[in-house]
Coordinates of C-alpha atoms in Angstrom, one line a residue:
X1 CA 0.0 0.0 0.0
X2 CA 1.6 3.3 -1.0
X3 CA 1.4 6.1 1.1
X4 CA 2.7 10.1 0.8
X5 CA 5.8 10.3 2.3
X6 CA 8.0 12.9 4.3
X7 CA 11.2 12.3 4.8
X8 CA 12.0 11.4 8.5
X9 CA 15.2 13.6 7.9
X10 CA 12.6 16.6 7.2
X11 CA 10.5 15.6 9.8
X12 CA 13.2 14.9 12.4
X13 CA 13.6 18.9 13.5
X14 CA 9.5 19.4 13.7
X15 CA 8.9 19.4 17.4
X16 CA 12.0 21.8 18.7
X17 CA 9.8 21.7 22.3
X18 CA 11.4 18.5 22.7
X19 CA 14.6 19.2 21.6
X20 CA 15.6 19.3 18.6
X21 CA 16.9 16.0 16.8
X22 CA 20.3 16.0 14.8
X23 CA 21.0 15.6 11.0
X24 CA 23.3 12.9 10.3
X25 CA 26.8 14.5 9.8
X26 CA 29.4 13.3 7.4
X27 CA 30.9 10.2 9.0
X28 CA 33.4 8.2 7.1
X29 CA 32.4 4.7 7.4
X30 CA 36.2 3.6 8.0
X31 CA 36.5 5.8 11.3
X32 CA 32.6 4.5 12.6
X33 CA 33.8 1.0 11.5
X34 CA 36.4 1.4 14.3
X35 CA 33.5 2.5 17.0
X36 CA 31.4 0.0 19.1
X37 CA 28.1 0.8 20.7
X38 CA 26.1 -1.5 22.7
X39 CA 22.6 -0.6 23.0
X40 CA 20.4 -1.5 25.7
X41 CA 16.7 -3.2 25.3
X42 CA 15.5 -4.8 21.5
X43 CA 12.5 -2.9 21.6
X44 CA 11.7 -0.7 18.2
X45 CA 14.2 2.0 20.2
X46 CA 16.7 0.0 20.4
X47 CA 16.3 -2.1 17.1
X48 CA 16.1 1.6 15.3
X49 CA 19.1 2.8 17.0
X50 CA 21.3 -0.4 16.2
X51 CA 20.3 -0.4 12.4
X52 CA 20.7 3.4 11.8
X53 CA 24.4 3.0 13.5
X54 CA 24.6 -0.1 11.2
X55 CA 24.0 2.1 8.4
X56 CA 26.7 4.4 9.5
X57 CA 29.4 1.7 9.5
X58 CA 29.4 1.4 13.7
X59 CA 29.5 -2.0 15.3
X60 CA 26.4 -2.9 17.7
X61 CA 25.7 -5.1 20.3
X62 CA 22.3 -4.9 21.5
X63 CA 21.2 -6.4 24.6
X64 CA 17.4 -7.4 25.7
X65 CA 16.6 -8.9 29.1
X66 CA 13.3 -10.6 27.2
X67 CA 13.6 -13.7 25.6
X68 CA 12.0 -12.1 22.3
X69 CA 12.4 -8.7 20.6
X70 CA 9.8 -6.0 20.2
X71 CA 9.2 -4.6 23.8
X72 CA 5.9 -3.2 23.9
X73 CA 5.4 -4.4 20.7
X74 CA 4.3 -7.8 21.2
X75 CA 1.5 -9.9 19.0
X76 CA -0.3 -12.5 20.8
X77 CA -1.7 -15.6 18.4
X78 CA -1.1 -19.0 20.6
X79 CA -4.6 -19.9 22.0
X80 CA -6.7 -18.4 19.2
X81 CA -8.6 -20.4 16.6
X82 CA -8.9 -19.6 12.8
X83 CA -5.2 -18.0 12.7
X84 CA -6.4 -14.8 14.6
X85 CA -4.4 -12.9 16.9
X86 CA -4.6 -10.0 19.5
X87 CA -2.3 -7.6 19.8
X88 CA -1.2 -7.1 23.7
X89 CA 0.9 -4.1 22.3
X90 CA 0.8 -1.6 20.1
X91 CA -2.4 -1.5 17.7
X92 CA -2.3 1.1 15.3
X93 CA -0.2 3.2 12.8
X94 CA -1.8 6.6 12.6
X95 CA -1.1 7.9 8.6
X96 CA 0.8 10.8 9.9
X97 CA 3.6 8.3 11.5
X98 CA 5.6 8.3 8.7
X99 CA 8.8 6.8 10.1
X100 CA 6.9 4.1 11.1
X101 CA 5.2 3.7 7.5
X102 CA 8.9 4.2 6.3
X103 CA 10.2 0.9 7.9
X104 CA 7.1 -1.0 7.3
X105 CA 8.1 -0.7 3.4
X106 CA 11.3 -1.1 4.2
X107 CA 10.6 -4.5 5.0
X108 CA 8.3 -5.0 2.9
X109 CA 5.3 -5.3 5.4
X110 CA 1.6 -5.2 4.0
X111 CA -1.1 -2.5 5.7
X112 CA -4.8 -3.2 6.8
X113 CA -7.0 0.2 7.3
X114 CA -9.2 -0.2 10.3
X115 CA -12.8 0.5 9.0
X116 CA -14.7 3.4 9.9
X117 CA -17.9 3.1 12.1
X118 CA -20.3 3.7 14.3
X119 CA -19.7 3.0 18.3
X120 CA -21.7 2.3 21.0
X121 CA -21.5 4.9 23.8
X122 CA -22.4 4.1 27.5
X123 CA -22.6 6.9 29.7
X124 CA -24.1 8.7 32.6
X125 CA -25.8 5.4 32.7
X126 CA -27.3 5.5 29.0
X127 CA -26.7 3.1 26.4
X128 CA -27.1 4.8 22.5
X129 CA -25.3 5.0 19.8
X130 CA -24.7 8.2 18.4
X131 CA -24.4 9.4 14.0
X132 CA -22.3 12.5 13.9
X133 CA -24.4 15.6 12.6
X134 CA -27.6 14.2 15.3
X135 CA -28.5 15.3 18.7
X136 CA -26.3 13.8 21.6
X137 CA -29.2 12.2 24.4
X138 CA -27.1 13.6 27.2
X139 CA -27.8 16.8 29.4
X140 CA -25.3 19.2 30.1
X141 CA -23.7 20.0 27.2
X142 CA -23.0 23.9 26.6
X143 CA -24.1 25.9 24.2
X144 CA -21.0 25.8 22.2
X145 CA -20.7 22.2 22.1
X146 CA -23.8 21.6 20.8
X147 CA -23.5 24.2 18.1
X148 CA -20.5 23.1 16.5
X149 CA -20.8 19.5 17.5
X150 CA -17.8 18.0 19.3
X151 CA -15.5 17.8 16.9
X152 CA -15.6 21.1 15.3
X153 CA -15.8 22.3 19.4
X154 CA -12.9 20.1 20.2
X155 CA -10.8 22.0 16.6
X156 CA -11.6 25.7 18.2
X157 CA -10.2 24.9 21.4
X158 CA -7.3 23.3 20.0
X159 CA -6.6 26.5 18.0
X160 CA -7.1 28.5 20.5
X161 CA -4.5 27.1 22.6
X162 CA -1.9 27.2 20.5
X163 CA -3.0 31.2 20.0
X164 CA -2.3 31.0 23.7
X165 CA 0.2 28.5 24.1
X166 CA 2.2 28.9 21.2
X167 CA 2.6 26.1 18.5
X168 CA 4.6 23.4 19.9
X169 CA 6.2 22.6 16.3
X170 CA 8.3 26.1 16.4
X171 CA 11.0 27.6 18.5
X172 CA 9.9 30.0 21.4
X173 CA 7.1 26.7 22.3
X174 CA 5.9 27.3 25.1
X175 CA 5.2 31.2 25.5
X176 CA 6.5 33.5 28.6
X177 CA 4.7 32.8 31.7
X178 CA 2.7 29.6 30.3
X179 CA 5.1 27.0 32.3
X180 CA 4.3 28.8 34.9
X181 CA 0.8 29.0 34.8
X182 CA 0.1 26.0 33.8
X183 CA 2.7 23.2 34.0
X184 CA 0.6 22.2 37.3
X185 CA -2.6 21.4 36.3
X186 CA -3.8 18.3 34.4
X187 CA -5.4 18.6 31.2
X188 CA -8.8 17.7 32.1
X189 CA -8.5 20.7 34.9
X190 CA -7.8 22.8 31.8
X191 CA -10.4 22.0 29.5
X192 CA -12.7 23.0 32.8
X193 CA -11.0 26.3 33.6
X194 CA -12.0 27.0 29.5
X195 CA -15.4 26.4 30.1
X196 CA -16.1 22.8 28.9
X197 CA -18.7 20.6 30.2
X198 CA -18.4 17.8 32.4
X199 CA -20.5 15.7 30.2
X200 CA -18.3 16.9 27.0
X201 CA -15.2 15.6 29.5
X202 CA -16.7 12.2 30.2
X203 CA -17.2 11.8 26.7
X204 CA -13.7 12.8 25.9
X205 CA -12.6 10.6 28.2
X206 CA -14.7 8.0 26.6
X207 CA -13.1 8.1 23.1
X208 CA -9.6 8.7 24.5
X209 CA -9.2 7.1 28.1
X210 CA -9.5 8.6 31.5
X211 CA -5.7 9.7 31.2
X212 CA -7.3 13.1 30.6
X213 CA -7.1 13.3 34.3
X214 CA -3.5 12.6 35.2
X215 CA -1.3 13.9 32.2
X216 CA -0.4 17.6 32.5
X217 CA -1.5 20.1 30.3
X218 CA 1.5 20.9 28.6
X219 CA 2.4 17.2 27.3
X220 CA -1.6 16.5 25.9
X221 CA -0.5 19.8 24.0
X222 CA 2.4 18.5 22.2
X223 CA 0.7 15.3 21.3
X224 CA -2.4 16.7 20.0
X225 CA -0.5 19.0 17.5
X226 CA 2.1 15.5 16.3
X227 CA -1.1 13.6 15.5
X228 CA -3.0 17.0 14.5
X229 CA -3.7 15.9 10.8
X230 CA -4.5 11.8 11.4
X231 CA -6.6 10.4 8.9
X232 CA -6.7 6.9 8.4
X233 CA -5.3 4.1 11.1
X234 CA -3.4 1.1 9.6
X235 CA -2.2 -2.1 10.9
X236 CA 0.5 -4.9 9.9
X237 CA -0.9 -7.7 8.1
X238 CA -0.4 -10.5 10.2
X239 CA 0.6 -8.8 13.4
X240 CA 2.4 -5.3 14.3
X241 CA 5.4 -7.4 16.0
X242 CA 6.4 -8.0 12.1
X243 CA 7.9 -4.6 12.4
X244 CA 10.6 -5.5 15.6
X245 CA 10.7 -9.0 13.7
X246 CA 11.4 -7.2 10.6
X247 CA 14.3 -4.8 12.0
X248 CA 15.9 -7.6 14.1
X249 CA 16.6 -9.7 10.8
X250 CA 17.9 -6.5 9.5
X251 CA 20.4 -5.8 12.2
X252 CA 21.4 -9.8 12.8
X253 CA 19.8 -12.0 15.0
X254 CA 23.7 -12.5 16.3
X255 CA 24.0 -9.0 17.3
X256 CA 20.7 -9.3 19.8
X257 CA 21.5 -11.0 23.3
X258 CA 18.3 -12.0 24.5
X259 CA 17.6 -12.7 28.0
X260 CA 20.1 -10.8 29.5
X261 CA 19.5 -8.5 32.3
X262 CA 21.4 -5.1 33.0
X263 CA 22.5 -5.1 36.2
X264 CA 25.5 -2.3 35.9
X265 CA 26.5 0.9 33.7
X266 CA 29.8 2.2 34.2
X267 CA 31.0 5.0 31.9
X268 CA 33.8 7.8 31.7
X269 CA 35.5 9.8 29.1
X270 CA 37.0 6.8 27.2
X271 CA 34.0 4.6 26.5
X272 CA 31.2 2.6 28.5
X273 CA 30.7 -0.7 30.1
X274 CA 27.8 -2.5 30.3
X275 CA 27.6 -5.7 33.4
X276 CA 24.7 -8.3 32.7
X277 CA 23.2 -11.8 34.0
X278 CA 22.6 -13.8 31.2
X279 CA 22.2 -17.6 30.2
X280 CA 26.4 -17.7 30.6
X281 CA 26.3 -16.1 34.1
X282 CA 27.7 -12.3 34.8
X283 CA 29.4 -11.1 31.7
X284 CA 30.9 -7.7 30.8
X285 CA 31.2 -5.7 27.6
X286 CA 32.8 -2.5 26.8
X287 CA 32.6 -0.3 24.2
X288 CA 33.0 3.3 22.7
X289 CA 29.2 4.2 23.5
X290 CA 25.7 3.1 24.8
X291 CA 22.9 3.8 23.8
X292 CA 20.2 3.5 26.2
X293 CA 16.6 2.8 25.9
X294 CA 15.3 1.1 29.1
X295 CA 12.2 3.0 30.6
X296 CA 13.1 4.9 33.4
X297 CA 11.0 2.5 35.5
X298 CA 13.5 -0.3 35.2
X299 CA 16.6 2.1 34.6
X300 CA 16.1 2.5 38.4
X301 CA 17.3 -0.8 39.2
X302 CA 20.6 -0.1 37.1
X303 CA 23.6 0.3 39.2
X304 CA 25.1 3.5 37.6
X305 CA 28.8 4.6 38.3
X306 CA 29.4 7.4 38.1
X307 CA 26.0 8.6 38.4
X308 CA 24.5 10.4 35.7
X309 CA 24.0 14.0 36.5
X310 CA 21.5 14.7 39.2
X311 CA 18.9 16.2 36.6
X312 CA 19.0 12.9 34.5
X313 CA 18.8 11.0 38.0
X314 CA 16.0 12.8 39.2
X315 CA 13.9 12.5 36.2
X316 CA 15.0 8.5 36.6
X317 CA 13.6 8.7 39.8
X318 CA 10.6 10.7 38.9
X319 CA 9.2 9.7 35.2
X320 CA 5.7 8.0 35.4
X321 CA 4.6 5.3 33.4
X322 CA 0.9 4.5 32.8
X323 CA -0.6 1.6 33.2
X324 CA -2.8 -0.2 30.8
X325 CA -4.7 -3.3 31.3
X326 CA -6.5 -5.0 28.4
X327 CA -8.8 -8.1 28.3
X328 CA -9.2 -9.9 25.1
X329 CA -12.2 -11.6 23.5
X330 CA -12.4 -13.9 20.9
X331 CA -15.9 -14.8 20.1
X332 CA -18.1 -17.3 18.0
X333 CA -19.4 -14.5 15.4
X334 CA -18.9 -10.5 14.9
X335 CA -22.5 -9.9 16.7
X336 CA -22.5 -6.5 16.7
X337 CA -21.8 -5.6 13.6
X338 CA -25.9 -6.8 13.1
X339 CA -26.6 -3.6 15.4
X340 CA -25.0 -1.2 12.8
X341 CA -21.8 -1.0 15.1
X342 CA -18.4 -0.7 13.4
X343 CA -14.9 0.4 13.5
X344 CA -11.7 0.3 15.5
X345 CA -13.5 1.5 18.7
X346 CA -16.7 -0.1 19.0
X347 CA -17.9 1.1 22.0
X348 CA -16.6 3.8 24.7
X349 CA -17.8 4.7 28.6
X350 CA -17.0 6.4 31.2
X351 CA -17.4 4.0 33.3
X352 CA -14.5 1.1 34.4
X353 CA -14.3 -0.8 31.2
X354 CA -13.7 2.3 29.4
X355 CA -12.7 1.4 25.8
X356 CA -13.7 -1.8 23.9
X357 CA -11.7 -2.3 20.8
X358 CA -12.7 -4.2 17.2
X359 CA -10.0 -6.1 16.1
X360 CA -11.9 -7.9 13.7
X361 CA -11.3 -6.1 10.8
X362 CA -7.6 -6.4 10.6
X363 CA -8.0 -10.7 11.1
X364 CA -6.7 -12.8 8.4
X365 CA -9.0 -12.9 5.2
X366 CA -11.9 -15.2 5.5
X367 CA -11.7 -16.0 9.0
X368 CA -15.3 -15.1 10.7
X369 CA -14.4 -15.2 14.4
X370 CA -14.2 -11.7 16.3
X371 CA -11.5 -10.0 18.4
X372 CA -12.3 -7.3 20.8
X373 CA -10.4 -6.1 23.8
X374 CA -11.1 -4.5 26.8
X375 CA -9.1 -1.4 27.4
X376 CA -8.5 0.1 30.6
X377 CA -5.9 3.2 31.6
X378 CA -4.9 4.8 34.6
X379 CA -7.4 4.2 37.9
X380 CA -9.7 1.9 35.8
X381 CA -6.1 -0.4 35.2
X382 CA -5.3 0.0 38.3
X383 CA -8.4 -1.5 39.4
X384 CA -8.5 -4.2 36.8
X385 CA -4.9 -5.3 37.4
X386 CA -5.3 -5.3 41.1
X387 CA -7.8 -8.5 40.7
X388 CA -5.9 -11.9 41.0
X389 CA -5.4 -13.0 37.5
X390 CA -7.7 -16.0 38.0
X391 CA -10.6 -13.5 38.4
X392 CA -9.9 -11.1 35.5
X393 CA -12.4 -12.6 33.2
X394 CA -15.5 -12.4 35.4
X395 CA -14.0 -8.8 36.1
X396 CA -13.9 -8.2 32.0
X397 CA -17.1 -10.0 31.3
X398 CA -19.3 -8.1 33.5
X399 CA -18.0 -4.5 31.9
X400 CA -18.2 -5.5 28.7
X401 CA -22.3 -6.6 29.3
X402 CA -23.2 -3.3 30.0
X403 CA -22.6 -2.8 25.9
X404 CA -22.8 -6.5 24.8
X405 CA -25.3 -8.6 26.8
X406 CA -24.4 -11.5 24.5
X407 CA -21.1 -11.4 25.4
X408 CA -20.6 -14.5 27.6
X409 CA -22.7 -16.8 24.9
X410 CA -20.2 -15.5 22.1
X411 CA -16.8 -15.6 24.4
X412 CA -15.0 -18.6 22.7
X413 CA -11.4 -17.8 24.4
X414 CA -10.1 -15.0 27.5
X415 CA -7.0 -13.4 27.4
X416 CA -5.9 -10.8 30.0
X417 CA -2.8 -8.7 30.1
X418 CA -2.1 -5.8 32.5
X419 CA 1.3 -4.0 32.0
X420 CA 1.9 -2.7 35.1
X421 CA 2.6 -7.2 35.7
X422 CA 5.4 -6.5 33.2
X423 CA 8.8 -6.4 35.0
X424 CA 10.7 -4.9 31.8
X425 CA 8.7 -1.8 31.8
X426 CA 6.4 -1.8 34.7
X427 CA 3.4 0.8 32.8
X428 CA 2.3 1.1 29.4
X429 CA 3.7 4.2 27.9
X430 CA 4.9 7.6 29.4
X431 CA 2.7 10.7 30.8
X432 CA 4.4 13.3 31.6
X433 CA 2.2 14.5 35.0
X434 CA 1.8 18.3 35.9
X435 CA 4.7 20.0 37.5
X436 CA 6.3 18.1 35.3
X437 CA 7.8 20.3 31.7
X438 CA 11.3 20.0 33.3
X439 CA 11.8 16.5 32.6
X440 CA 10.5 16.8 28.7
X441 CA 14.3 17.5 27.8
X442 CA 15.9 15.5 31.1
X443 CA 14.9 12.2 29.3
X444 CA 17.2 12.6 26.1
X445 CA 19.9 14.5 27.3
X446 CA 22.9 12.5 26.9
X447 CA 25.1 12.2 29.8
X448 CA 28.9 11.7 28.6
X449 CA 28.8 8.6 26.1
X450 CA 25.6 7.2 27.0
X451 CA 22.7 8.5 24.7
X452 CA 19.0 7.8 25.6
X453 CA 16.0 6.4 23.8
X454 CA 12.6 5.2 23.7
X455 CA 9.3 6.4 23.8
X456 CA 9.6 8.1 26.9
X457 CA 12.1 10.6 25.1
X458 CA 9.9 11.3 22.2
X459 CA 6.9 13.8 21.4
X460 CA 5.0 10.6 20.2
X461 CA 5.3 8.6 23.5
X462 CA 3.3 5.5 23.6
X463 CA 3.8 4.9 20.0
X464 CA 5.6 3.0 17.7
X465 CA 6.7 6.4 16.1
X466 CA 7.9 7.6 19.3
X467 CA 10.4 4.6 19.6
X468 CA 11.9 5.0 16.0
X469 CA 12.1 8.7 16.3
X470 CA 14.0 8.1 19.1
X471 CA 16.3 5.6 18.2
X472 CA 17.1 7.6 15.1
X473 CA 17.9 10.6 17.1
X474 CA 20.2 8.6 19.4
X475 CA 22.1 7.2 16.0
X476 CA 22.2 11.2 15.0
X477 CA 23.9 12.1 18.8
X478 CA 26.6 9.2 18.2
X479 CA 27.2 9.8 14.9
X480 CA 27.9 13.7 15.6
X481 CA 30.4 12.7 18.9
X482 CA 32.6 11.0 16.2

C-alpha cells in the first residue's frame, strides 16, 4: 500500500519543544567501522538505534533482558482459533507516523485500514449510539458544544490554545509565563478552567481514556499538534510485532543477546561498560558508547557509576509510566456488527471498562471469528490489574455486558494482560504528569557517552513512532560525537 511520504530527515527537527533532533553529519564509514556501541533493550528504540548506527558503519551489540524482541510491541496468536491474533501491544499506525510507515516498506510489510464506524456509547448510565451531525441524548452540554458538535468544538479549542500557548512545532514553544501557569494542572482541569462541560469531559474521556485526568497540560498539548492531521489508522498484516521481527533480521539475530538483564553501567571519558546476568552467568562488555533505551522505571534498578548528573537521576527517579490493562475476547461470530456497530472502537464509557476495541477487521481474510479487547488506563487499570489473575475474566465480562449482553454466549477464548505485571517496563507508555515540563528535555539529554532512547524521550510517547524517532535521534547524537 503506497502512502505520501515525508522524509524522517525533514521531519526529524518538527517538534523543537522537545529538543531538537540531529542531521546525520558526514561520518566516514572507516572511522565508525572502528567505533562500538552496545545498545540497551530490543524494543523498536533499540532495534532503530542499532540499524541506523549499522548504516553508518558502527558496530552494535544490542542487549534485551526478554527472551524475544519488540518490547511493547508484542503480537499474541497461541490460543486463538482460525489464525487470529490479539495484539497485547501496540495496535495502530496513525497515517501521519511516517517513520513508522517508512520501515514498514522497508521491509516489505503489507497494511490493513481499520474501517470506519459507528460505536456504541455508554454513559451517565445510557446506552445509545450516536451518527455524527444528530442530537447527543445527554444533558449538560454547553451551548458551544452543541453548536458546532464536538469535533468542530474540540478543533476551536485546539486553535485557540496554541493562539495562547504557542505552537509546539516552532521555537519560542511554550510562551513566557505559560510554564508557569500552567505546568501544574492536568489537562482535564484545563479543559474545565476553559469552560467545557463535564458531560463533554466524560465523553472525551470515553473516546480517549480517562488519562485526561492525570497527564499535565503541557504534554496533551504536544501530542495533540504531532497527530493533528491523522486520517486513516493502519495495521501490519499478520501482526504489528512483524515490524521489531522485521528490524531484528535486518540488524542480525547475532547482534541481539536476549535474556540478558542489566544489572550495571559504568561510563567515563574513554568509552562505556555495560555488566549483565545472562544464560552464561555475569558477563561484561565495553565499548565506545551506549545507547540507552530502558524505561526509566526499570533504569532505576541499574547500578550507575558514576551517576548520571543529578537532573537525568532525578527524572529516573521521577518519570511515570501508565498503566494499561487489556482483556481480550475472541468470540463465535462478529454480533454486533448486526446492530449497525463498526470500527476500531466499538464502544466507549465512562465507566470502568472504558474502551472496547474491534480487532476484527484487521484478522486474516476469510476468518469469521471476532477479536475485541477491553481497554482500561490509569485508575480503571489500576483496578483491573489489582484482581488476581484467575478472576480477571469475570471482572472483563461483566463490563463489557453493559454494551454487549451477549457477550458470555459468544466468548470462545479469554485473554488478560495488565502492563503494570510487566517487569521490563512496569506501565504502558509515558505521561508526563503536571509539574512536570522539566523532565521533557531531562529524558534525552545525553550524559557523557551514554545517549537515551525510547518512547519516553519522544513527542509521540506510547507509539511505535515515538520509539523509532528516538532511536534515530540517538544514532544522529553518536554519529555527531565522532
Amino acid at each position: 500500500m503506497q502512502q505520501p511520504r515525508i522524509s524522517r530527515r525533514r521531519l526529524a527537527g518538527l517538534f523543537v519543544w522537545a529538543g531538537a533532533a540531529h542531521a546525520l553529519p558526514a561520518c566516514g564509514q572507516a572511522a565508525a567501522a572502528e567505533k562500538r556501541v552496545l545498545v540497551l533493550g530490543a524494543g523498536l528504540a533499540g532495534l532503530s538505534a542499532a540499524w541506523e548506527l549499522q548504516q553508518l558503519g558502527y558496530e552494535v551489540t544490542v542487549i534485551e533482558g526478554r527472551d524475544r524482541v519488540g518490547g511493547r510491541v508484542w503480537t499474541l496468536r497461541e490460543g486463538l482459533e482460525q489464525g487470529q491474533f490479539a495484539e497485547i501491544g501496540a495496535v495502530r499506525i496513525p497515517d501521519v507516523h511516517e517513520r513508522t510507515l517508512d520501515y514498514c516498506e522497508m521491509l516489505g510489510l503489507e497494511l490493513d485500514e481499520y474501517k470506519d464506524g459507528e460505536p456504541l456509547y455508554y454513559v451517565d448510565g445510557k446506552r445509545f449510539k450516536h451518527v455524527e451531525g444528530e442530537p447527543w441524548p445527554l444533558e449538560g452540554l454547553n451551548d458551544d458544544e452543541l453548536a458546532l458538535g464536538l469535533g468542530d468544538y474540540w478543533s476551536r479549542e485546539i486553535a485557540a490554545t496554541f493562539a495562547e500557548f504557542g505552537d509546539p512545532r516552532m521555537n519560542g514553544f511554550p510562551k513566557p509565563g505559560i510554564v508557569e501557569k500552567y505546568d501544574g494542572m492536568v489537562y482535564a482541569d484545563f479543559l474545565r478552567m476553559r469552560g467545557t462541560s463535564e458531560t463533554y469531559l466524560k465523553l472525551y474521556a470515553a473516546d480517549n481514556g480517562s488519562e485526561i485526568s492525570t497527564i499535565g497540560t503541557l504534554a496533551w498539548m504536544g501530542a495533540e499538534v504531532a497527530d493533528q492531521a491523522w486520517g486513516k489508522t493502519y495495521h501490519i498484516r499478520g501482526g504489528n510485532d512483524q515490524l521489531p521481527n522485521g528490524l531484528a533480521e535486518k540488524v542480525g539475530l547475532d547482534n541481539i543477546l536476549l535474556s540478558s538483564k542489566v544489572t550495571k553501567i559504568e561510563h567515563d571519558d574513554a568509552g562505556v561498560t555495560v555488566t549483565f546476568s545472562g544464560p552464561d552467568g555475569e558477563t561484561s562488555l565495553s565499548a565506545d558508547y551506549l545507547v540507552c533505551t530502558l524505561p526509566f522505571t526499570t533504569l532505576r534498578d541499574v547500578a550507575i557509576e558514576p551517576e548520571f548528573s543529578p537532573e537525568k537521576m532525578k527524572a529516573i527517579k521521577e518519570l511515570f509510566l501508565m498503566n494499561a490493562g487489556r482483556g481480550y475476547i475472541q468470540t463465535r461470530t462478529r454480533f454486533w456488527e448486526q446492530e449497525g456497530i463498526g470500527g476500531l472502537k466499538i464502544a466507549k464509557t465512562d465507566g470502568p471498562a472504558e474502551r472496547i476495541w474491534n480487532l476484527s477487521d484487521v484478522q486474516p481474510a476469510g476468518t469469521t471469528m471476532g477479536v475485541i479487547q477491553s481497554y482500561t488506563q490509569n485508575h480503571n487499570a489500576d483496578a483491573y490489574c489489582a484482581v488476581a489473575p484467575e478472576e480477571r475474566e469475570e471482572f472483563c465480562l461483566a463490563a463489557v455486558e453493559q454494551f454487549f449482553p451477549e457477550i458470555r454466549a459468544e466468548k470462545v477464548a479469554f485473554f488478560h494482560f495488565c502492563w503494570s505485571d510487566d517487569p521490563w517496563s512496569r506501565g504502558a507508555w509515558t505521561d508526563i504528569l503536571p509539574d512536570q515540563w522539566w523532565i521533557v528535555a531531562a529524558t534525552r539529554k545525553p550524559e557523557g557517552r551514554v545517549v537515551f532512547a525510547g518512547e519516553h524521550t519522544s513527542v509521540w510517547a506510547g507509539w511505535m513512532q515515538g520509539a523509532i524517532e528516538s532511536g534515530q535521534r540517538a544514532a544522529d547524537e553518536i554519529a555527531a560525537m565522532g
